């Protein structure tokens, strides 16, 4: 068997995706007009699968901040934070994130993926134990695997399953990290963080929560699900991304543990990559400011989420248990999902298609994500096109 | 009390058969006859998700934990039975 033979299966998978129409992995936006409107193959398209929850990608103040930063600090840093890539604005963003999360320490990474890899590989090592929610994001799995720690999964959002495993690992829980997400990316369901915190305390473990899809969406201040459930100060490490609600690119970790400052010296995904560009840092800082000062954005997001969830439920689609800015429509099978995704795209509605094995329960979903920037008319149009399927 | 590899293997066949019937009734793998010698990946063609979900069932049935990295060494039901026996308390 040659080195390249393994790609035969990949080619077959790719060909299979295109059999029922357009390959969902090859969608190109010819143009993007606003946070919710773009052009695909010359067709005006409503964007309903971009995780642009607060709709800030075209916010005039965010754009202006990015332009000004590029003009004053250049297009890129050309180096890592440990060498020539630390600018004063990186430190300011880290201070603002620490203030936002009411903790002493924050650290910025070049992507959300790098943040999870960087934190998990710094924190964990051989002999340590990870208890990972079965539906956790690939970046969390990858970070845990890279760390060399012993990884044990528990059933998704199942506190009893977590507790049974903590009991079985008795004697090792002092070096145990529980890893969960605030909101899970495919179905939009929330972790029972208050109960998980109780277990973490009972077993003297630590807790990392990825708030990638909940930043700006949940909690009175928009910190995420940990804030919403009143346990923000009990979470050891909060990680998240700038590429969703903040409309930019990058990732972060916030913690009340001072040891986070030392991660800079041991976290290879932090040390051996270029730091975020000045424009990215500037738009992220402005977007965070908007998130903190414009609560109306979150209200608008939830109004849109409720409209879409209610409309799709009324049409009889199988959805998650509660309204959320992530709304996943369960399809009968893979073929139906591919066909319906193509129909929606041809009708001018872009959503994400989620296929197994990267999905909960091995099911296929059409995944919508709602934005504060959607108009009620756009939401109605999305519902209308789902009704035609 | 320690069980024999044959007994554990038979338990695992029953758990896997039940798991496939309950969760993957429409898949070809649920129609196949499973024996202790069955290879879960090459014969049953379970994908990584299905294998990991089945392992959660096994963990709860035998009250053990299975490290994710160990899964790559487990091909057949008999392999898994050996792992389960080793993972159980004395």
Short mmCIF file of C-alpha atoms in Angstrom, two decimals:
data_model
loop_
_atom_site.label_atom_id
_atom_site.label_comp_id
_atom_site.label_asym_id
_atom_site.label_seq_id
_atom_site.Cartn_x
_atom_site.Cartn_y
_atom_site.Cartn_z
CA UNK A 1 0.00 0.00 0.00
CA UNK A 2 1.47 3.34 -0.99
CA UNK A 3 1.49 6.52 1.01
CA UNK A 4 -1.23 8.02 -1.16
CA UNK A 5 -3.64 5.05 -1.22
CA UNK A 6 -5.45 6.25 1.89
CA UNK A 7 -6.82 9.16 -0.13
CA UNK A 8 -8.90 6.82 -2.29
CA UNK A 9 -11.52 6.69 0.45
CA UNK A 10 -11.43 10.48 0.77
CA UNK A 11 -11.96 10.85 -2.98
CA UNK A 12 -14.93 8.46 -2.83
CA UNK A 13 -16.44 10.47 0.03
CA UNK A 14 -15.94 13.71 -1.86
CA UNK A 15 -17.49 12.30 -5.04
CA UNK A 16 -20.46 11.03 -3.05
CA UNK A 17 -21.15 14.52 -1.73
CA UNK A 18 -21.48 15.90 -5.25
CA UNK A 19 -23.76 13.12 -6.50
CA UNK A 20 -26.95 14.87 -5.42
CA UNK A 21 -25.99 18.37 -6.55
CA UNK A 22 -23.49 20.89 -5.28
CA UNK A 23 -20.79 19.69 -2.92
CA UNK A 24 -21.43 21.53 0.38
CA UNK A 25 -17.71 21.68 1.09
CA UNK A 26 -17.02 23.74 -2.04
CA UNK A 27 -19.43 26.65 -1.59
CA UNK A 28 -17.79 29.94 -2.54
CA UNK A 29 -19.29 33.31 -1.72
CA UNK A 30 -18.63 35.48 -4.77
CA UNK A 31 -19.50 38.51 -2.73
CA UNK A 32 -20.63 39.36 0.79
CA UNK A 33 -22.85 42.44 1.01
CA UNK A 34 -23.74 42.44 4.71
CA UNK A 35 -23.61 40.15 7.72
CA UNK A 36 -26.65 38.31 6.38
CA UNK A 37 -26.56 38.73 2.58
CA UNK A 38 -24.12 37.32 0.05
CA UNK A 39 -23.87 36.06 -3.52
CA UNK A 40 -23.41 32.38 -4.42
CA UNK A 41 -23.08 31.47 -8.12
CA UNK A 42 -24.55 34.85 -9.04
CA UNK A 43 -27.57 34.32 -6.79
CA UNK A 44 -28.54 36.65 -3.93
CA UNK A 45 -28.41 34.48 -0.82
CA UNK A 46 -29.52 34.88 2.78
CA UNK A 47 -26.71 33.75 5.07
CA UNK A 48 -28.19 31.55 7.79
CA UNK A 49 -25.19 29.40 8.63
CA UNK A 50 -22.30 31.71 9.49
CA UNK A 51 -22.21 31.80 13.34
CA UNK A 52 -22.23 35.60 13.01
CA UNK A 53 -24.46 35.80 16.08
CA UNK A 54 -24.24 39.52 16.78
CA UNK A 55 -23.90 40.48 13.12
CA UNK A 56 -20.87 42.70 13.73
CA UNK A 57 -18.76 41.80 10.65
CA UNK A 58 -19.93 44.95 8.84
CA UNK A 59 -20.40 47.17 11.88
CA UNK A 60 -19.01 50.58 10.82
CA UNK A 61 -17.07 51.10 14.06
CA UNK A 62 -15.49 47.63 13.89
CA UNK A 63 -14.52 48.16 10.25
CA UNK A 64 -13.10 51.63 11.03
CA UNK A 65 -11.07 50.25 13.95
CA UNK A 66 -9.58 47.59 11.68
CA UNK A 67 -8.73 50.07 8.93
CA UNK A 68 -7.09 52.46 11.36
CA UNK A 69 -5.04 49.66 12.97
CA UNK A 70 -3.83 48.48 9.59
CA UNK A 71 -2.82 52.00 8.63
CA UNK A 72 -1.02 52.69 11.91
CA UNK A 73 0.43 49.26 12.77
CA UNK A 74 0.71 47.53 9.39
CA UNK A 75 -0.81 44.42 7.86
CA UNK A 76 0.74 41.79 10.13
CA UNK A 77 3.04 41.22 13.08
CA UNK A 78 5.37 38.82 11.20
CA UNK A 79 6.24 36.99 14.40
CA UNK A 80 5.13 35.15 17.48
CA UNK A 81 4.19 36.68 20.80
CA UNK A 82 7.42 35.32 22.30
CA UNK A 83 9.55 37.13 19.74
CA UNK A 84 8.61 40.28 17.81
CA UNK A 85 4.83 39.71 17.66
CA UNK A 86 3.62 41.30 20.92
CA UNK A 87 2.10 44.74 20.41
CA UNK A 88 0.53 46.89 23.10
CA UNK A 89 -2.91 46.16 21.61
CA UNK A 90 -2.54 42.41 22.28
CA UNK A 91 -2.01 43.23 25.94
CA UNK A 92 -4.95 45.65 25.96
CA UNK A 93 -7.24 43.01 24.47
CA UNK A 94 -6.09 40.52 27.10
CA UNK A 95 -6.77 43.04 29.87
CA UNK A 96 -10.23 43.77 28.45
CA UNK A 97 -11.06 40.05 28.28
CA UNK A 98 -9.91 39.53 31.88
CA UNK A 99 -12.11 42.45 32.95
CA UNK A 100 -15.06 41.07 30.97
CA UNK A 101 -14.78 37.68 32.67
CA UNK A 102 -14.13 39.18 36.14
CA UNK A 103 -10.83 37.32 36.47
CA UNK A 104 -7.19 38.31 36.68
CA UNK A 105 -5.73 36.62 33.64
CA UNK A 106 -6.42 36.26 29.93
CA UNK A 107 -4.39 35.10 27.00
CA UNK A 108 -4.99 35.60 23.27
CA UNK A 109 -4.28 32.96 20.61
CA UNK A 110 -4.22 33.23 16.84
CA UNK A 111 -7.32 31.05 16.31
CA UNK A 112 -9.98 29.40 18.44
CA UNK A 113 -8.57 26.00 17.45
CA UNK A 114 -5.11 27.10 18.62
CA UNK A 115 -6.60 28.33 21.90
CA UNK A 116 -7.97 24.88 22.72
CA UNK A 117 -4.78 23.13 21.64
CA UNK A 118 -2.65 25.69 23.43
CA UNK A 119 -4.47 25.55 26.74
CA UNK A 120 -4.98 21.78 26.87
CA UNK A 121 -1.40 20.91 25.93
CA UNK A 122 -0.04 23.40 28.45
CA UNK A 123 -2.30 22.25 31.24
CA UNK A 124 -2.25 18.48 30.76
CA UNK A 125 0.51 15.93 30.48
CA UNK A 126 1.19 12.23 30.70
CA UNK A 127 -0.47 10.74 33.77
CA UNK A 128 -3.15 13.41 33.99
CA UNK A 129 -6.79 12.57 33.37
CA UNK A 130 -9.35 14.23 31.09
CA UNK A 131 -13.08 13.64 31.26
CA UNK A 132 -14.42 14.87 27.95
CA UNK A 133 -18.04 15.29 26.88
CA UNK A 134 -18.66 12.82 24.04
CA UNK A 135 -19.98 15.58 21.73
CA UNK A 136 -17.10 17.99 22.30
CA UNK A 137 -15.59 19.87 19.37
CA UNK A 138 -12.72 18.34 17.38
CA UNK A 139 -10.31 21.00 18.70
CA UNK A 140 -10.95 19.79 22.25
CA UNK A 141 -10.38 16.15 21.26
CA UNK A 142 -7.21 17.13 19.41
CA UNK A 143 -5.87 19.20 22.30
CA UNK A 144 -6.52 16.38 24.77
CA UNK A 145 -4.86 13.84 22.48
CA UNK A 146 -1.81 16.06 21.90
CA UNK A 147 -1.37 16.52 25.64
CA UNK A 148 -0.64 12.83 26.26
CA UNK A 149 -3.15 12.69 29.12
CA UNK A 150 -5.48 9.71 29.61
CA UNK A 151 -8.80 10.60 27.94
CA UNK A 152 -12.12 9.22 29.14
CA UNK A 153 -15.41 10.25 27.54
CA UNK A 154 -18.76 10.63 29.26
CA UNK A 155 -22.19 10.66 27.65
CA UNK A 156 -23.16 14.02 26.23
CA UNK A 157 -24.56 16.40 28.85
CA UNK A 158 -25.16 13.43 31.16
CA UNK A 159 -24.15 14.42 34.69
CA UNK A 160 -24.78 10.90 35.99
CA UNK A 161 -22.42 9.46 33.36
CA UNK A 162 -19.76 11.99 34.39
CA UNK A 163 -20.19 11.22 38.08
CA UNK A 164 -19.90 7.44 37.54
CA UNK A 165 -16.62 7.95 35.71
CA UNK A 166 -15.27 10.28 38.40
CA UNK A 167 -16.11 7.59 40.95
CA UNK A 168 -14.31 4.94 38.90
CA UNK A 169 -11.27 7.19 38.64
CA UNK A 170 -11.14 7.73 42.38
CA UNK A 171 -7.58 8.50 43.43
CA UNK A 172 -6.79 10.20 40.14
CA UNK A 173 -9.35 13.01 40.18
CA UNK A 174 -6.96 15.53 41.74
CA UNK A 175 -5.19 15.71 38.39
CA UNK A 176 -8.42 15.49 36.43
CA UNK A 177 -9.75 18.11 34.04
CA UNK A 178 -13.40 18.05 33.00
CA UNK A 179 -13.79 19.48 29.50
CA UNK A 180 -17.16 20.68 28.20
CA UNK A 181 -18.69 23.33 25.97
CA UNK A 182 -21.16 25.99 27.08
CA UNK A 183 -23.22 25.51 23.94
CA UNK A 184 -22.64 22.57 21.61
CA UNK A 185 -22.08 23.63 18.05
CA UNK A 186 -24.24 21.19 16.12
CA UNK A 187 -27.48 21.15 18.11
CA UNK A 188 -27.11 24.37 20.10
CA UNK A 189 -27.88 22.62 23.40
CA UNK A 190 -26.37 23.92 26.67
CA UNK A 191 -24.23 22.12 29.22
CA UNK A 192 -25.65 21.68 32.76
CA UNK A 193 -22.72 23.68 34.12
CA UNK A 194 -24.09 24.28 37.62
CA UNK A 195 -24.34 20.49 38.17
CA UNK A 196 -20.95 19.88 36.58
CA UNK A 197 -19.38 22.48 38.89
CA UNK A 198 -20.86 20.62 41.89
CA UNK A 199 -19.18 17.41 40.71
CA UNK A 200 -15.88 19.18 40.02
CA UNK A 201 -15.89 20.45 43.61
CA UNK A 202 -16.97 17.12 45.08
CA UNK A 203 -14.11 15.28 43.36
CA UNK A 204 -11.53 18.09 43.60
CA UNK A 205 -11.19 18.18 39.80
CA UNK A 206 -10.76 21.20 37.50
CA UNK A 207 -13.12 22.46 34.81
CA UNK A 208 -12.55 23.93 31.35
CA UNK A 209 -15.53 25.36 29.46
CA UNK A 210 -15.41 26.29 25.78
CA UNK A 211 -17.83 29.20 25.30
CA UNK A 212 -17.21 29.54 21.54
CA UNK A 213 -20.91 29.48 20.65
CA UNK A 214 -22.22 31.15 23.82
CA UNK A 215 -20.09 34.31 24.04
CA UNK A 216 -22.42 37.23 23.42
CA UNK A 217 -25.41 34.90 23.39
CA UNK A 218 -26.00 33.78 27.01
CA UNK A 219 -25.61 35.48 30.40
CA UNK A 220 -26.63 38.93 31.54
CA UNK A 221 -23.33 40.43 30.35
CA UNK A 222 -22.96 38.04 27.43
CA UNK A 223 -20.10 36.06 29.01
CA UNK A 224 -21.79 32.78 28.17
CA UNK A 225 -23.50 29.82 29.79
CA UNK A 226 -21.27 29.82 32.90
CA UNK A 227 -22.49 33.33 33.68
CA UNK A 228 -26.09 32.42 32.86
CA UNK A 229 -25.96 29.51 35.33
CA UNK A 230 -24.24 31.56 38.04
CA UNK A 231 -20.96 29.62 38.09
CA UNK A 232 -18.59 31.88 36.17
CA UNK A 233 -16.24 32.24 39.14
CA UNK A 234 -16.17 28.46 39.65
CA UNK A 235 -14.90 27.61 36.18
CA UNK A 236 -11.12 27.20 36.14
CA UNK A 237 -10.54 27.96 32.48
CA UNK A 238 -12.87 29.65 29.99
CA UNK A 239 -11.84 29.36 26.36
CA UNK A 240 -13.50 30.94 23.37
CA UNK A 241 -13.14 32.37 19.92
CA UNK A 242 -13.26 35.77 18.24
CA UNK A 243 -14.58 34.26 15.01
CA UNK A 244 -18.25 34.02 15.92
CA UNK A 245 -20.02 36.73 17.96
CA UNK A 246 -17.00 39.04 17.66
CA UNK A 247 -16.84 38.67 13.88
CA UNK A 248 -13.05 38.41 13.62
CA UNK A 249 -10.55 35.60 14.06
CA UNK A 250 -8.57 34.33 17.02
CA UNK A 251 -9.13 32.69 20.37
CA UNK A 252 -8.60 33.26 24.06
CA UNK A 253 -8.45 31.76 27.51
CA UNK A 254 -9.52 33.56 30.69
CA UNK A 255 -8.83 32.27 34.19
CA UNK A 256 -8.60 33.27 37.82
CA UNK A 257 -5.52 31.02 38.10
CA UNK A 258 -2.31 33.06 37.85
CA UNK A 259 -0.64 30.02 36.29
CA UNK A 260 -2.26 31.05 33.01
CA UNK A 261 0.53 33.62 32.64
CA UNK A 262 3.05 30.78 32.58
CA UNK A 263 1.26 29.02 29.73
CA UNK A 264 3.06 31.53 27.48
CA UNK A 265 6.28 29.65 28.16
CA UNK A 266 5.04 26.12 27.59
CA UNK A 267 2.14 26.34 25.14
CA UNK A 268 3.55 25.46 21.74
CA UNK A 269 0.43 26.52 19.74
CA UNK A 270 0.93 29.94 21.37
CA UNK A 271 4.71 30.12 21.03
CA UNK A 272 5.28 28.84 17.53
CA UNK A 273 2.82 30.78 15.41
CA UNK A 274 2.42 34.39 14.35
CA UNK A 275 0.34 36.54 16.66
CA UNK A 276 -3.03 37.97 15.55
CA UNK A 277 -2.66 40.87 13.12
CA UNK A 278 -3.22 44.46 14.32
CA UNK A 279 -6.46 44.78 12.34
CA UNK A 280 -7.86 41.56 13.82
CA UNK A 281 -7.01 42.70 17.35
CA UNK A 282 -8.59 46.11 16.71
CA UNK A 283 -11.87 44.79 15.30
CA UNK A 284 -12.07 42.23 18.12
CA UNK A 285 -11.59 44.92 20.76
CA UNK A 286 -14.27 47.11 19.17
CA UNK A 287 -16.66 44.16 18.83
CA UNK A 288 -16.14 43.26 22.50
CA UNK A 289 -16.89 46.88 23.37
CA UNK A 290 -20.09 46.71 21.30
CA UNK A 291 -21.08 43.43 22.95
CA UNK A 292 -20.68 45.05 26.38
CA UNK A 293 -22.43 48.32 25.58
CA UNK A 294 -25.23 47.29 23.21
CA UNK A 295 -27.45 44.76 25.00
CA UNK A 296 -30.00 45.32 22.25
CA UNK A 297 -27.88 43.13 19.97
CA UNK A 298 -28.51 40.10 22.16
CA UNK A 299 -32.22 40.94 22.40
CA UNK A 300 -32.48 41.14 18.62
CA UNK A 301 -30.59 37.86 18.25
CA UNK A 302 -33.01 36.09 20.56
CA UNK A 303 -36.05 37.62 18.89
CA UNK A 304 -34.81 36.24 15.56
CA UNK A 305 -33.92 32.86 17.10
CA UNK A 306 -37.40 32.53 18.59
CA UNK A 307 -39.02 33.50 15.28
CA UNK A 308 -37.06 30.89 13.31
CA UNK A 309 -37.40 28.14 15.91
CA UNK A 310 -41.15 28.76 16.26
CA UNK A 311 -41.66 28.85 12.49
CA UNK A 312 -39.77 25.63 11.82
CA UNK A 313 -41.43 23.85 14.72
CA UNK A 314 -44.85 24.88 13.41
CA UNK A 315 -43.91 23.29 10.09
CA UNK A 316 -43.32 20.02 11.92
CA UNK A 317 -39.53 19.81 11.62
CA UNK A 318 -37.66 17.83 14.25
CA UNK A 319 -35.61 20.37 16.22
CA UNK A 320 -33.71 20.57 19.48
CA UNK A 321 -35.66 20.88 22.74
CA UNK A 322 -35.47 24.68 23.02
CA UNK A 323 -35.00 27.82 20.93
CA UNK A 324 -31.41 28.88 20.46
CA UNK A 325 -29.41 30.88 17.91
CA UNK A 326 -28.22 27.47 16.67
CA UNK A 327 -31.19 25.59 15.22
CA UNK A 328 -30.52 22.13 13.80
CA UNK A 329 -33.18 20.48 11.66
CA UNK A 330 -32.87 16.70 11.82
CA UNK A 331 -33.16 14.99 8.44
CA UNK A 332 -34.45 11.49 7.72
CA UNK A 333 -31.12 10.41 6.28
CA UNK A 334 -27.96 11.60 4.59
CA UNK A 335 -29.52 11.63 1.09
CA UNK A 336 -32.47 13.77 2.21
CA UNK A 337 -30.10 16.18 3.94
CA UNK A 338 -27.98 16.60 0.81
CA UNK A 339 -31.02 17.07 -1.42
CA UNK A 340 -32.71 19.56 0.91
CA UNK A 341 -29.50 21.52 1.44
CA UNK A 342 -29.18 21.89 -2.34
CA UNK A 343 -32.82 23.00 -2.67
CA UNK A 344 -32.33 25.67 -0.01
CA UNK A 345 -29.17 26.96 -1.66
CA UNK A 346 -30.85 27.12 -5.05
CA UNK A 347 -33.68 29.07 -3.41
CA UNK A 348 -31.19 31.58 -1.99
CA UNK A 349 -30.80 30.33 1.58
CA UNK A 350 -27.43 29.16 2.87
CA UNK A 351 -27.37 26.86 5.91
CA UNK A 352 -24.74 24.38 7.11
CA UNK A 353 -25.02 20.72 6.33
CA UNK A 354 -23.85 18.40 9.07
CA UNK A 355 -23.23 14.76 8.20
CA UNK A 356 -22.05 11.77 10.24
CA UNK A 357 -19.69 10.76 11.73
CA UNK A 358 -19.11 14.36 12.93
CA UNK A 359 -22.65 14.63 14.32
CA UNK A 360 -24.43 13.63 17.53
CA UNK A 361 -26.16 10.27 17.21
CA UNK A 362 -24.74 9.82 13.73
CA UNK A 363 -27.69 11.80 12.31
CA UNK A 364 -27.76 14.31 9.44
CA UNK A 365 -28.80 17.89 10.08
CA UNK A 366 -29.46 21.15 8.29
CA UNK A 367 -27.96 23.56 10.77
CA UNK A 368 -29.11 27.18 10.86
CA UNK A 369 -27.39 29.88 12.86
CA UNK A 370 -29.27 33.09 13.50
CA UNK A 371 -27.81 36.60 13.58
CA UNK A 372 -28.91 39.79 15.31
CA UNK A 373 -28.49 41.36 11.86
CA UNK A 374 -31.21 39.23 10.25
CA UNK A 375 -34.41 41.12 9.53
CA UNK A 376 -37.78 39.54 10.41
CA UNK A 377 -38.42 39.40 6.66
CA UNK A 378 -35.25 37.36 6.10
CA UNK A 379 -36.27 34.95 8.85
CA UNK A 380 -39.71 34.62 7.24
CA UNK A 381 -38.07 33.88 3.89
CA UNK A 382 -35.91 31.14 5.49
CA UNK A 383 -39.04 29.56 7.02
CA UNK A 384 -40.85 29.84 3.70
CA UNK A 385 -38.09 27.98 1.86
CA UNK A 386 -37.99 25.25 4.51
CA UNK A 387 -41.76 24.87 4.01
CA UNK A 388 -41.16 24.11 0.33
CA UNK A 389 -38.84 21.16 1.04
CA UNK B 1 -15.27 -12.54 40.97
CA UNK B 2 -13.28 -12.68 37.73
CA UNK B 3 -15.17 -13.88 34.70
CA UNK B 4 -13.67 -15.90 31.87
CA UNK B 5 -12.86 -14.32 28.54
CA UNK B 6 -15.58 -16.47 26.96
CA UNK B 7 -18.24 -15.21 29.36
CA UNK B 8 -17.24 -11.57 28.95
CA UNK B 9 -17.03 -12.02 25.18
CA UNK B 10 -20.58 -13.41 25.13
CA UNK B 11 -21.78 -10.47 27.27
CA UNK B 12 -20.16 -8.07 24.82
CA UNK B 13 -21.82 -9.77 21.85
CA UNK B 14 -25.17 -9.25 23.56
CA UNK B 15 -24.43 -5.60 24.42
CA UNK B 16 -23.28 -4.81 20.88
CA UNK B 17 -26.25 -6.57 19.31
CA UNK B 18 -28.60 -4.59 21.55
CA UNK B 19 -26.75 -1.33 20.89
CA UNK B 20 -26.98 -1.76 17.12
CA UNK B 21 -30.63 -2.81 17.30
CA UNK B 22 -31.55 0.24 19.39
CA UNK B 23 -29.49 2.84 17.59
CA UNK B 24 -28.65 1.62 14.10
CA UNK B 25 -31.57 -0.63 13.20
CA UNK B 26 -31.44 0.44 9.53
CA UNK B 27 -27.73 -0.12 9.07
CA UNK B 28 -26.34 -3.33 7.47
CA UNK B 29 -24.19 -3.95 10.56
CA UNK B 30 -27.29 -4.50 12.70
CA UNK B 31 -28.31 -7.43 10.44
CA UNK B 32 -25.01 -9.28 10.76
CA UNK B 33 -24.35 -12.18 13.09
CA UNK B 34 -21.84 -11.13 15.71
CA UNK B 35 -19.45 -13.58 17.35
CA UNK B 36 -16.47 -13.04 19.70
CA UNK B 37 -14.20 -13.23 16.65
CA UNK B 38 -16.02 -10.47 14.76
CA UNK B 39 -13.86 -7.51 13.82
CA UNK B 40 -15.87 -4.38 14.63
CA UNK B 41 -14.29 -2.17 11.99
CA UNK B 42 -13.49 -4.40 9.02
CA UNK B 43 -16.43 -6.80 9.31
CA UNK B 44 -19.17 -4.79 10.97
CA UNK B 45 -17.89 -1.57 9.39
CA UNK B 46 -18.64 0.50 12.48
CA UNK B 47 -17.34 4.05 12.12
CA UNK B 48 -15.32 5.81 14.82
CA UNK B 49 -18.44 7.41 16.30
CA UNK B 50 -20.26 4.08 16.60
CA UNK B 51 -17.27 2.38 18.20
CA UNK B 52 -16.88 5.19 20.76
CA UNK B 53 -20.59 5.18 21.60
CA UNK B 54 -20.58 1.40 22.03
CA UNK B 55 -17.61 1.74 24.39
CA UNK B 56 -19.65 4.03 26.63
CA UNK B 57 -22.22 1.24 26.93
CA UNK B 58 -19.48 -1.26 27.73
CA UNK B 59 -17.99 1.03 30.38
CA UNK B 60 -21.31 1.36 32.16
CA UNK B 61 -22.15 -2.33 31.94
CA UNK B 62 -18.84 -3.45 33.49
CA UNK B 63 -18.35 -0.36 35.69
CA UNK B 64 -14.95 0.41 34.19
CA UNK B 65 -13.36 3.26 32.22
CA UNK B 66 -11.74 2.84 28.80
CA UNK B 67 -9.05 5.29 27.75
CA UNK B 68 -9.66 6.68 24.26
CA UNK B 69 -6.16 5.72 23.14
CA UNK B 70 -6.81 2.07 23.99
CA UNK B 71 -9.48 1.86 21.32
CA UNK B 72 -6.93 1.64 18.54
CA UNK B 73 -5.70 -1.69 19.97
CA UNK B 74 -9.18 -3.19 20.11
CA UNK B 75 -10.31 -4.83 16.87
CA UNK B 76 -12.40 -7.88 17.78
CA UNK B 77 -14.89 -8.60 20.53
CA UNK B 78 -12.30 -10.96 22.05
CA UNK B 79 -9.74 -8.11 22.13
CA UNK B 80 -12.30 -6.03 23.97
CA UNK B 81 -13.09 -8.88 26.37
CA UNK B 82 -9.40 -9.10 27.32
CA UNK B 83 -9.34 -5.35 27.92
CA UNK B 84 -12.49 -5.48 30.06
CA UNK B 85 -11.11 -8.29 32.23
CA UNK B 86 -7.84 -6.39 32.75
CA UNK B 87 -9.70 -3.19 33.61
CA UNK B 88 -11.93 -4.76 36.26
CA UNK B 89 -10.88 -4.56 39.90
CA UNK B 90 -9.25 -7.66 41.41
#
